[in-house]
Short mmCIF file of C-alpha atoms and ligand atoms in Angstrom, two decimals:
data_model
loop_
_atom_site.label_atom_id
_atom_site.label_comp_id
_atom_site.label_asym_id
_atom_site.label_seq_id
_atom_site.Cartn_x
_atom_site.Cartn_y
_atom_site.Cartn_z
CA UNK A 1 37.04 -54.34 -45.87
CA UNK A 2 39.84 -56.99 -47.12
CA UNK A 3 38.69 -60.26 -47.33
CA UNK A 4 41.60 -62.52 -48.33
CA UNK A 5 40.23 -63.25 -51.86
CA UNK A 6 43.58 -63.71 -53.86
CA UNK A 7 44.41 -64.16 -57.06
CA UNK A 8 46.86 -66.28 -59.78
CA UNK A 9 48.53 -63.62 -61.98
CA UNK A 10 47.78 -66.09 -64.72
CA UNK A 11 44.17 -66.77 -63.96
CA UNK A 12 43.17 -63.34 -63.58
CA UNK A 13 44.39 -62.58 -66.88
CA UNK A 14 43.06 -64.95 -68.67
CA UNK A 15 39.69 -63.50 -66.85
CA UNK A 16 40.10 -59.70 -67.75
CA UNK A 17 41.71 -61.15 -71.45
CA UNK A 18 38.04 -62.67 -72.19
CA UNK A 19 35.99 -60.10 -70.05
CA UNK A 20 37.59 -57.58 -72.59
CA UNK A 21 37.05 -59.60 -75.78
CA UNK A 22 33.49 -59.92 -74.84
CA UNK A 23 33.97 -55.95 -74.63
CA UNK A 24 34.54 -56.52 -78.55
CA UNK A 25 38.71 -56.17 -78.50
CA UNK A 26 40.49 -58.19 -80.25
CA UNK A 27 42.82 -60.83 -78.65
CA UNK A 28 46.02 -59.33 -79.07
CA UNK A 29 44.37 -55.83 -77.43
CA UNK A 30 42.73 -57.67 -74.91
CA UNK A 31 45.93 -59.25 -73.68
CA UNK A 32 47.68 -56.19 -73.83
CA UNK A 33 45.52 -54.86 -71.72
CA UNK A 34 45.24 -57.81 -69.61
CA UNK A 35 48.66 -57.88 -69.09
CA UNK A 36 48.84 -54.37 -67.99
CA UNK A 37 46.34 -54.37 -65.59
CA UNK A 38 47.27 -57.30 -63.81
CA UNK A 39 51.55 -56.27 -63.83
CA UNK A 40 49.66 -53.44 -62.01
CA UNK A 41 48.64 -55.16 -58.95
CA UNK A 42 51.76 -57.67 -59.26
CA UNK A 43 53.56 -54.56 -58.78
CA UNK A 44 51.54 -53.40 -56.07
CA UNK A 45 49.82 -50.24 -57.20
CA UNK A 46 46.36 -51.91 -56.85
CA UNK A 47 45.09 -48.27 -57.57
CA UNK A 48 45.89 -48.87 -61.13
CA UNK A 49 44.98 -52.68 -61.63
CA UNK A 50 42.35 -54.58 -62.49
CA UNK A 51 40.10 -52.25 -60.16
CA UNK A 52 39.93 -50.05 -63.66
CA UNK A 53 37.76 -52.45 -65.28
CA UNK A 54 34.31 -50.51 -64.59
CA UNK A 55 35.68 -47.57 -65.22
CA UNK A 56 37.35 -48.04 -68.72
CA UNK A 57 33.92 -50.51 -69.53
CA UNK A 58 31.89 -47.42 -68.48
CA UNK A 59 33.60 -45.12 -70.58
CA UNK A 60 33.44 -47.23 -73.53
CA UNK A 61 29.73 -47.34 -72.85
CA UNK A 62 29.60 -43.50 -72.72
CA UNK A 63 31.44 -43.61 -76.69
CA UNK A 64 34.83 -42.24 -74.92
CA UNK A 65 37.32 -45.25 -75.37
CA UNK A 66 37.41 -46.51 -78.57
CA UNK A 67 38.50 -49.83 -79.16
CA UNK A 68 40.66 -51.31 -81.73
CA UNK A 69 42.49 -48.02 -82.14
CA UNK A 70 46.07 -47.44 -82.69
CA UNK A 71 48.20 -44.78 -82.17
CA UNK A 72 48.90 -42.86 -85.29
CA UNK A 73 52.46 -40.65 -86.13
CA UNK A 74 51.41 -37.15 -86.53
CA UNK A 75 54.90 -36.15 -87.09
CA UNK A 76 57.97 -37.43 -87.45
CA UNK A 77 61.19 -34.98 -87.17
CA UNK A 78 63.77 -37.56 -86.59
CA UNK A 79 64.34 -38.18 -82.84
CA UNK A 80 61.27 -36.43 -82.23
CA UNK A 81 57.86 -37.99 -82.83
CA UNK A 82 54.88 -36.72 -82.02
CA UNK A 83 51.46 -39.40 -81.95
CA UNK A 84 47.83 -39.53 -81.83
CA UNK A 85 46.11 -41.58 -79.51
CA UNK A 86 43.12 -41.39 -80.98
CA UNK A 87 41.25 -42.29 -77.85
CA UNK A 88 42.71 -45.92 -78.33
CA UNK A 89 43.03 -47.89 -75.07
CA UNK A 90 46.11 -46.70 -73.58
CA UNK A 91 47.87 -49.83 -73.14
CA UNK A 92 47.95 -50.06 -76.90
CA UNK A 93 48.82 -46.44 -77.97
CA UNK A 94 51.59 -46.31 -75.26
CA UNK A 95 52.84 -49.58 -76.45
CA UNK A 96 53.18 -48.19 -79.84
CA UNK A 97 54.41 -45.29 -78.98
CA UNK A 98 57.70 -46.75 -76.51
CA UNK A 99 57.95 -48.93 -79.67
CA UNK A 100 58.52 -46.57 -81.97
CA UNK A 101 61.03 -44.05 -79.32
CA UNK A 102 62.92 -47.09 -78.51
CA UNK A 103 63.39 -47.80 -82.44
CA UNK A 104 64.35 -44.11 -82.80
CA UNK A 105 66.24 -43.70 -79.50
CA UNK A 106 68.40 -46.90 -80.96
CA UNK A 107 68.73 -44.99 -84.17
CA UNK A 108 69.95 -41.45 -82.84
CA UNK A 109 71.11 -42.30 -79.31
CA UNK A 110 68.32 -40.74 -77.42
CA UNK A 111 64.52 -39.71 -78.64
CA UNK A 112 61.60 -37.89 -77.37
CA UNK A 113 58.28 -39.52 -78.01
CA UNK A 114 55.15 -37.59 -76.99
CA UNK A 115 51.81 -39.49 -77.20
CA UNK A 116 48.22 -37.46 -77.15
CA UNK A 117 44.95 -38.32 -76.66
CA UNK A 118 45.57 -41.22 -75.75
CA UNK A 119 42.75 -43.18 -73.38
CA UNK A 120 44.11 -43.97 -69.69
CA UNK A 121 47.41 -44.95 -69.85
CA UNK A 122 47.62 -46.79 -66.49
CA UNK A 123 50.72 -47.45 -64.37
CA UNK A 124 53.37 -45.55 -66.25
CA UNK A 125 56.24 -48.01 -65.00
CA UNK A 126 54.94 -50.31 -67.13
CA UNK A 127 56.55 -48.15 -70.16
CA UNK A 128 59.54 -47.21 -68.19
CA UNK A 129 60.15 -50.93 -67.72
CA UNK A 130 59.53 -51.14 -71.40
CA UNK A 131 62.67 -49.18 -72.10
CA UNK A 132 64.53 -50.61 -69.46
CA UNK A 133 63.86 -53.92 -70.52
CA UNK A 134 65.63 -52.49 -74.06
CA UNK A 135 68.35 -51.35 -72.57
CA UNK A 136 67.36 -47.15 -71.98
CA UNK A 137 67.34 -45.44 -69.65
CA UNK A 138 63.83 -42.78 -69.99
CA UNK A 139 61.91 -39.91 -68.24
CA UNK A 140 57.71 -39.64 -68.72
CA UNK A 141 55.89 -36.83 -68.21
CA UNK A 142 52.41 -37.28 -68.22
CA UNK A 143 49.26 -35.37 -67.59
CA UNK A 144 45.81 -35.96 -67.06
CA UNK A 145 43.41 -33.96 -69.60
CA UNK A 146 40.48 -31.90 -67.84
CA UNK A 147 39.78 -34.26 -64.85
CA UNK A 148 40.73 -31.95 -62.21
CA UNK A 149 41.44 -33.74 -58.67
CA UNK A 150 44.39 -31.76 -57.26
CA UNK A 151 44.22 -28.28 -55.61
CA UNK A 152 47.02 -25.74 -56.47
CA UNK A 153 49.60 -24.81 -53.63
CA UNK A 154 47.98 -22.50 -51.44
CA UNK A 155 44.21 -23.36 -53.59
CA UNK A 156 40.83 -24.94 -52.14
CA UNK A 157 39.79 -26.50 -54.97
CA UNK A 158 40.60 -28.74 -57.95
CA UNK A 159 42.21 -27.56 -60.68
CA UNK A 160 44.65 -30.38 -62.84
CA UNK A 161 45.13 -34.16 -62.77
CA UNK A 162 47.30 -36.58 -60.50
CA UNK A 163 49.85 -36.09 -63.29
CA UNK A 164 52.90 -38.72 -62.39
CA UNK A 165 56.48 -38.29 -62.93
CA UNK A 166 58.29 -41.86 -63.95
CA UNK A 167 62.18 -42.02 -64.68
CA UNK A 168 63.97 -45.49 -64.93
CA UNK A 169 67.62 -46.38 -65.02
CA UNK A 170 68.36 -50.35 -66.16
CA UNK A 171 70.69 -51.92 -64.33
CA UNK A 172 73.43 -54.50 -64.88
CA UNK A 173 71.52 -57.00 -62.47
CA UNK A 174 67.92 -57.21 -61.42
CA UNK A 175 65.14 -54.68 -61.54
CA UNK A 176 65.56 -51.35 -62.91
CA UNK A 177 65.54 -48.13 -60.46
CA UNK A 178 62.19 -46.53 -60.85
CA UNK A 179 60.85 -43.56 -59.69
CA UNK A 180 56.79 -43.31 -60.61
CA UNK A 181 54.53 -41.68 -58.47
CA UNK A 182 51.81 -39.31 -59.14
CA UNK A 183 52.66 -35.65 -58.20
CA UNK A 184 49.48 -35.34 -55.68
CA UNK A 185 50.07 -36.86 -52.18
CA UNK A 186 48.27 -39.80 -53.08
CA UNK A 187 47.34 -41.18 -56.68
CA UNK A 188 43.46 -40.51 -57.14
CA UNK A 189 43.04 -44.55 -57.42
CA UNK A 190 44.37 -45.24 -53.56
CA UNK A 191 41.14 -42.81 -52.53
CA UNK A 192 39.07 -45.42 -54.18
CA UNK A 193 40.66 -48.47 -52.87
CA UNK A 194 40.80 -47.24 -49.00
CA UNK A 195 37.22 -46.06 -50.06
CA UNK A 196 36.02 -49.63 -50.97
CA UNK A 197 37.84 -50.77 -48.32
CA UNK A 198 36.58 -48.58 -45.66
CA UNK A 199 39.97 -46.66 -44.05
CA UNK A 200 41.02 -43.31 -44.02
CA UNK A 201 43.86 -42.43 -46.07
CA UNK A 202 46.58 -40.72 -44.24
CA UNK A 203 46.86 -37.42 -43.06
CA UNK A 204 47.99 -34.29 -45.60
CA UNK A 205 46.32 -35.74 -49.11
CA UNK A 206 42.94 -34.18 -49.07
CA UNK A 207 41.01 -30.99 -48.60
CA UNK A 208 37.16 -31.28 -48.63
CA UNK A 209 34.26 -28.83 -50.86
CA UNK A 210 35.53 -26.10 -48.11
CA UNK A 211 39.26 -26.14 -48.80
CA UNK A 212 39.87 -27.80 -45.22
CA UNK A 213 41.91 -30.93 -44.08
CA UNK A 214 40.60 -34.55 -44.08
CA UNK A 215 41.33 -38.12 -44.20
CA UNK A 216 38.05 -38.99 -45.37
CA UNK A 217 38.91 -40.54 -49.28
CA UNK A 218 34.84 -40.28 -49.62
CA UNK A 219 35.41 -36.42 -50.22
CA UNK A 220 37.04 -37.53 -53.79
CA UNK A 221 33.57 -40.32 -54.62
CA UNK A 222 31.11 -38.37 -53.01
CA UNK A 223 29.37 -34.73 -53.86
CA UNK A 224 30.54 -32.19 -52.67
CA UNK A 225 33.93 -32.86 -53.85
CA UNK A 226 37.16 -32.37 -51.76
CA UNK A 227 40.68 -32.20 -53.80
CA UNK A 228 43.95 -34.29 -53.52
CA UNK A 229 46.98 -31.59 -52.14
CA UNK A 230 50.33 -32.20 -54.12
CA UNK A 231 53.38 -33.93 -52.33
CA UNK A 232 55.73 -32.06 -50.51
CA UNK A 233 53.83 -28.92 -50.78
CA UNK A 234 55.15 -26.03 -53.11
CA UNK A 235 57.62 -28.64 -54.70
CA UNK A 236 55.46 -31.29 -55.47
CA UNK A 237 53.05 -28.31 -56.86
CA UNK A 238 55.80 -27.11 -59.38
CA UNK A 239 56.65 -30.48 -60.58
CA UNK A 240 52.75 -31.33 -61.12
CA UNK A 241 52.61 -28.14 -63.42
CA UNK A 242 55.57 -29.38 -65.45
CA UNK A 243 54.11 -32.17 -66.05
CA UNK A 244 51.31 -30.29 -67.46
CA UNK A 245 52.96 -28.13 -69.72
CA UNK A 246 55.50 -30.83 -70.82
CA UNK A 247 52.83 -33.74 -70.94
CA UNK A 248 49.62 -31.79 -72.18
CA UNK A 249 51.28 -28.79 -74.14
CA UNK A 250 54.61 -29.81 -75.97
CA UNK A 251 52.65 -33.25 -76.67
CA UNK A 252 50.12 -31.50 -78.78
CA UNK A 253 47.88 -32.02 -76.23
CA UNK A 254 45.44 -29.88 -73.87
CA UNK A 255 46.33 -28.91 -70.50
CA UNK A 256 43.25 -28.79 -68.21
CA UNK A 257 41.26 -25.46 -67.88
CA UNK A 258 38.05 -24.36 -68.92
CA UNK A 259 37.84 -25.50 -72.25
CA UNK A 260 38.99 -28.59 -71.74
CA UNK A 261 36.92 -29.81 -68.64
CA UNK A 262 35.97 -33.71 -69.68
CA UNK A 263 32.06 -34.36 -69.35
CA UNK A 264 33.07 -37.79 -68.11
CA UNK A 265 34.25 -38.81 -64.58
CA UNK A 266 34.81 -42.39 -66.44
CA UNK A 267 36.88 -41.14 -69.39
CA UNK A 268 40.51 -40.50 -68.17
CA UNK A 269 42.58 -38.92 -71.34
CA UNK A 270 46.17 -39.02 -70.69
CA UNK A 271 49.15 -37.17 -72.33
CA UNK A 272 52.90 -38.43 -72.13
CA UNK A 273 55.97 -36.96 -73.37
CA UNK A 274 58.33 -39.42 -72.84
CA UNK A 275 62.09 -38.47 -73.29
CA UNK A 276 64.89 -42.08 -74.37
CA UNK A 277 68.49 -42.14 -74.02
CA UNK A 278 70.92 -44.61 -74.78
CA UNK A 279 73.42 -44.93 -71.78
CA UNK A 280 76.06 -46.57 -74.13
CA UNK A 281 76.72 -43.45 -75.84
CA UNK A 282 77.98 -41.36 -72.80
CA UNK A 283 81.14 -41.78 -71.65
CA UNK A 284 81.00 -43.39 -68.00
CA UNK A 285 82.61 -46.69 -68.49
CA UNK A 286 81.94 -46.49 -64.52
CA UNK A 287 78.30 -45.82 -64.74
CA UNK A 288 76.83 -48.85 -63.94
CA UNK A 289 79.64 -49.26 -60.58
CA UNK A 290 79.10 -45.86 -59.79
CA UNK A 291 75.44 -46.63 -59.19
CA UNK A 292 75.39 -49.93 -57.20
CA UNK A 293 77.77 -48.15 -55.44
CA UNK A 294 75.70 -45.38 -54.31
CA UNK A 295 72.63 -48.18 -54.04
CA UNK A 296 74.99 -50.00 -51.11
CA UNK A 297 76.25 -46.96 -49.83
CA UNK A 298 72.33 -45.57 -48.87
CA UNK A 299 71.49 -49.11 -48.07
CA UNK A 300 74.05 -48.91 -45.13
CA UNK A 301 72.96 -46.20 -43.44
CA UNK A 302 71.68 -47.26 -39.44
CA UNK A 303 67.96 -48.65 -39.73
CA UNK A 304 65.52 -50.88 -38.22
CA UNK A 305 66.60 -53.77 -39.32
CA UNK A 306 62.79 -55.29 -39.72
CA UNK A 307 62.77 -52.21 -42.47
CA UNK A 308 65.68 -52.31 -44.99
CA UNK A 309 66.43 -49.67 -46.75
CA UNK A 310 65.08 -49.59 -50.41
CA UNK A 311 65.89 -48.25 -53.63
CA UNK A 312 62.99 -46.65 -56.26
CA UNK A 313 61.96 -49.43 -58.04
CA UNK A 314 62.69 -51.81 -54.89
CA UNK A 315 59.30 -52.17 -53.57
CA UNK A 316 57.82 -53.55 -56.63
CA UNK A 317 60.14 -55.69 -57.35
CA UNK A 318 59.26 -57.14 -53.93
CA UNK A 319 55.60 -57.30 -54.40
CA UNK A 320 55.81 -58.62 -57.82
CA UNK A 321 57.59 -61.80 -56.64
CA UNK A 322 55.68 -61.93 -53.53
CA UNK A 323 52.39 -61.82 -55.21
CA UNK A 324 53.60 -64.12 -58.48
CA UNK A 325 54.45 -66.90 -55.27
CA UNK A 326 50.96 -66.12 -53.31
CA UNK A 327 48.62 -64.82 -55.76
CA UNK A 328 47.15 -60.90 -55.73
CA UNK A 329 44.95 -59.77 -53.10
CA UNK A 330 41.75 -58.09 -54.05
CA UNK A 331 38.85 -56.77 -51.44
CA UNK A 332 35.32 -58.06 -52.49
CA UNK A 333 33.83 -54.58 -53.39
CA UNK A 334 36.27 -53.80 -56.64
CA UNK A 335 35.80 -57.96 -57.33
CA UNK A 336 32.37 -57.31 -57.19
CA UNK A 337 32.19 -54.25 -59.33
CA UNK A 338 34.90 -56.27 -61.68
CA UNK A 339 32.11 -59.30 -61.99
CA UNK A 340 29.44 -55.91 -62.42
CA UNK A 341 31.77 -54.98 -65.50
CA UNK A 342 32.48 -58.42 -67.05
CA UNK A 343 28.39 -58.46 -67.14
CA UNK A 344 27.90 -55.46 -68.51
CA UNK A 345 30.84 -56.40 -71.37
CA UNK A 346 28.81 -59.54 -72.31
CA UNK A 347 30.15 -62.37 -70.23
CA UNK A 348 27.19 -64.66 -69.62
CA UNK A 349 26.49 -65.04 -66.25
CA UNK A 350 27.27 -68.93 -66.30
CA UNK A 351 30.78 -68.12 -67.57
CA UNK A 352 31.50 -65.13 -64.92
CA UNK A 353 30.45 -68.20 -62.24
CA UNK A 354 33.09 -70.82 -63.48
CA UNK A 355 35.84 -67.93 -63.58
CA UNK A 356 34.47 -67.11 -60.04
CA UNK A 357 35.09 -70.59 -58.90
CA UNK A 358 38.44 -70.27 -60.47
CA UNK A 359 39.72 -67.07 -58.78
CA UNK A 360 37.94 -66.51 -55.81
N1 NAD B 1 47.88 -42.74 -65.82
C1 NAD B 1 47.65 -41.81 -64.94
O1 NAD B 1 46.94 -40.87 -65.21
C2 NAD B 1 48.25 -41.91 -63.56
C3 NAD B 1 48.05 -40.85 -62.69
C4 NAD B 1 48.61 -40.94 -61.42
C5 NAD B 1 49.34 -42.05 -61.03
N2 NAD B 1 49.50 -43.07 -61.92
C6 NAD B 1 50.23 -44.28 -61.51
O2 NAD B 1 49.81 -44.66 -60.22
C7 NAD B 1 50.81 -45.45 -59.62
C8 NAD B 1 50.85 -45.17 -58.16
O3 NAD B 1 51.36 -43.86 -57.92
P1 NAD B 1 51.61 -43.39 -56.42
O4 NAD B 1 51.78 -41.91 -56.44
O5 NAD B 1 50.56 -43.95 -55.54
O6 NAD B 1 52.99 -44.13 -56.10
P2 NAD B 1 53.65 -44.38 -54.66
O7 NAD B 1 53.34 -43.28 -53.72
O8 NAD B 1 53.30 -45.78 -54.25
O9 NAD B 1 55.21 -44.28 -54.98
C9 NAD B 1 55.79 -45.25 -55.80
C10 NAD B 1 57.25 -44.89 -55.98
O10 NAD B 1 57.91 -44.84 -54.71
C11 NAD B 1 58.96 -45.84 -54.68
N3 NAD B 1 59.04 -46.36 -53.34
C12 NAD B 1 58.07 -46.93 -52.60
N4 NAD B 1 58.53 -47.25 -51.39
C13 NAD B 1 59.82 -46.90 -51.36
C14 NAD B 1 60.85 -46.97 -50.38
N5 NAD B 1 60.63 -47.46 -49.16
N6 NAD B 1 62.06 -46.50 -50.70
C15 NAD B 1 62.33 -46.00 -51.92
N7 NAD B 1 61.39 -45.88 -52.89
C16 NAD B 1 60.17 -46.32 -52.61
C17 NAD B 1 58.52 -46.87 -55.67
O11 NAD B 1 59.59 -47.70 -56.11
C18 NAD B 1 57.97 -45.97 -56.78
O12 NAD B 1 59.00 -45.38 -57.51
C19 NAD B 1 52.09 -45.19 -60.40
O13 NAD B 1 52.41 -46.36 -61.10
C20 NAD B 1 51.71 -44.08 -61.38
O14 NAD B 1 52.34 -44.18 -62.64
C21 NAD B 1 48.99 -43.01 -63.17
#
């Protein structure tokens, strides 16, 4: 059910910045965090916004996140730099680890970073955007350890994460191009905001326990469990299992089978192998024409003119300055279970009622 509670940007921070130091992080974590979550929903992808909050406060509850962690450099061979996550929050480990490929990517014109264990990392065009915003241009391949939600081509049941692909190209002007999606039809977080919400999510993203067709997003909350399909069937299947190998295996990492099912539906352990290059060094003194180019030529071609034709990256650019001018939209179940969370962190009861005044 939406409800038309919206939200300041600013405010909410603020709100998930002190739920999370009640949590026991320390400021700068909890902002990082903070800022993450909320640049989620600014960005649109609600599934991966502040509607993580019971889950990550859950898992810390269960002993999986661990806070005040960093990510640590199990080796360093030059342009290539493998870390441990060592179950730190993810917006800090992933942080640290674009940090430290954008410091080598500077140094030897393009690096591969790969980041493991490593708690959820998030939205993962937050660290494209990162780069970007540095001037590189980067490709992420991440995977999601032993939390299987997506049925293999031709499968009936659950067998690897949502995995998502991100690339980004920075342009002269504006936002970046970005490409980030999860490789299954749907990311696993939309099932859980239609859920809340009461819809059906559209047709061709879910199986149910029997292997067959539904629209129902309860099949992914509610025993028995259904599976997400992959986009654009066989494709989307072999790009999901790249991600795998490239995000799970080459990152020193686990892939998800059998021994490496998670015990925890709350604990969401990503890997990320993220590869940086520096678009200076090639030699396209046209590049950056080249591209608007192409961006005006696709942007011409015959459409409804109440739909304009967008370019990856386009949309949430649109919904960030949309929802920076008239606040983020939440529906009152994930609020609810937010205030649930902030409870359960520590935030006395009087404190969670100002904030409520604040926001809601
Ligand atoms: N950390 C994790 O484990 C994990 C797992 C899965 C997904 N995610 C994140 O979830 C988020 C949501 O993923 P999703 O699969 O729901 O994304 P989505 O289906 O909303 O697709 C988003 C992509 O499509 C582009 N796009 C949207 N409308 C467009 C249009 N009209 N024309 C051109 N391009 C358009 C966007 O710019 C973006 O690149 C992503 O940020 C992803 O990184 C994270």
């Amino acid at each position: 059910m939406q409800t038309g509670l919206r939200f300041q940007a600013a405010t909410l921070k603020e709100f998930v910045g002190t739920l999370l130091g009640y949590a026991g992080s320390e400021p700068e974590e909890a902002q990082r965090v903070a800022d993450h979550l909320v640049s989620a929903n600014l960005a649109g992808h609600d599934s991966h916004g502040v509607g993580m909050i019971p889950s990550y406060i859950r898992s810390l509850a269960q002993g999986h996140l661990q806070l005040n962690q960093h990510a640590t450099v199990v080796k360093d061979a030059g342009a290539v730099v493998t870390l441990q996550g060592n179950r730190a929050f993810g917006q800090v480990a992933a942080h640290e680890a674009m940090e430290l490929g954008i410091e080598k990517a500077r140094q030897y014109g393009l690096a591969a970073v790969a980041l493991h264990n490593s708690h959820h990392i998030g939205r993962i065009g937050y660290w494209a955007e990162q780069c970007a915003a540095a001037g590189f241009i980067s490709i992420h391949f991440v995977n999601v350890v032993g939390d299987p939600m997506v049925a293999p081509f031709g499968g009936k049941d659950s067998r690897f994460g949502t995995n998502p692909l991100c690339v980004v190209f920075p342009r002269k002007h504006g936002a970046p191009l970005l490409l980030d999606y999860a490789t299954s039809a749907i990311a696993f977080g939309k099932t859980r905001v239609a859920w809340h919400k009461g819809v059906p999510v559209p047709e061709g993203c879910l199986i149910d326990h029997q292997g067959q067709p539904t629209t129902d997003p309860g099949v992914m909350h509610v025993p028995p469990l259904g599976a997400l399909l992959t986009f654009a069937g066989h494709k989307g299947y072999a790009l999901a299992a790249m991600c795998e190998i490239l995000g799970g295996a080459l990152s020193g990492g686990q892939t998800t089978h059998q021994a490496s099912l998670q015990e925890s539906v709350d604990a969401i352990f990503n890997c990320m192998t993220t590869i940086i290059l520096n678009p200076e060094l090639f030699d396209a003194p046209d590049m950056h024409q080249q591209a608007e180019a192409f961006i005006d030529w696709v942007k011409q071609s015959p459409h409804d003119p109440n739909e304009p034709i967008q370019v990856p990256g386009e949309w949430e650019a649109h919904n960030r300055a949309t929802r920076l001018a008239q606040g983020i939209p939440l529906d009152e179940s994930s609020w609810n279970a937010i205030c649930e969370a902030a409870l359960a962190a520590g935030m006395p009861d009087s404190e969670l009622q100002q904030f409520r005044s604040r926001l809601a």
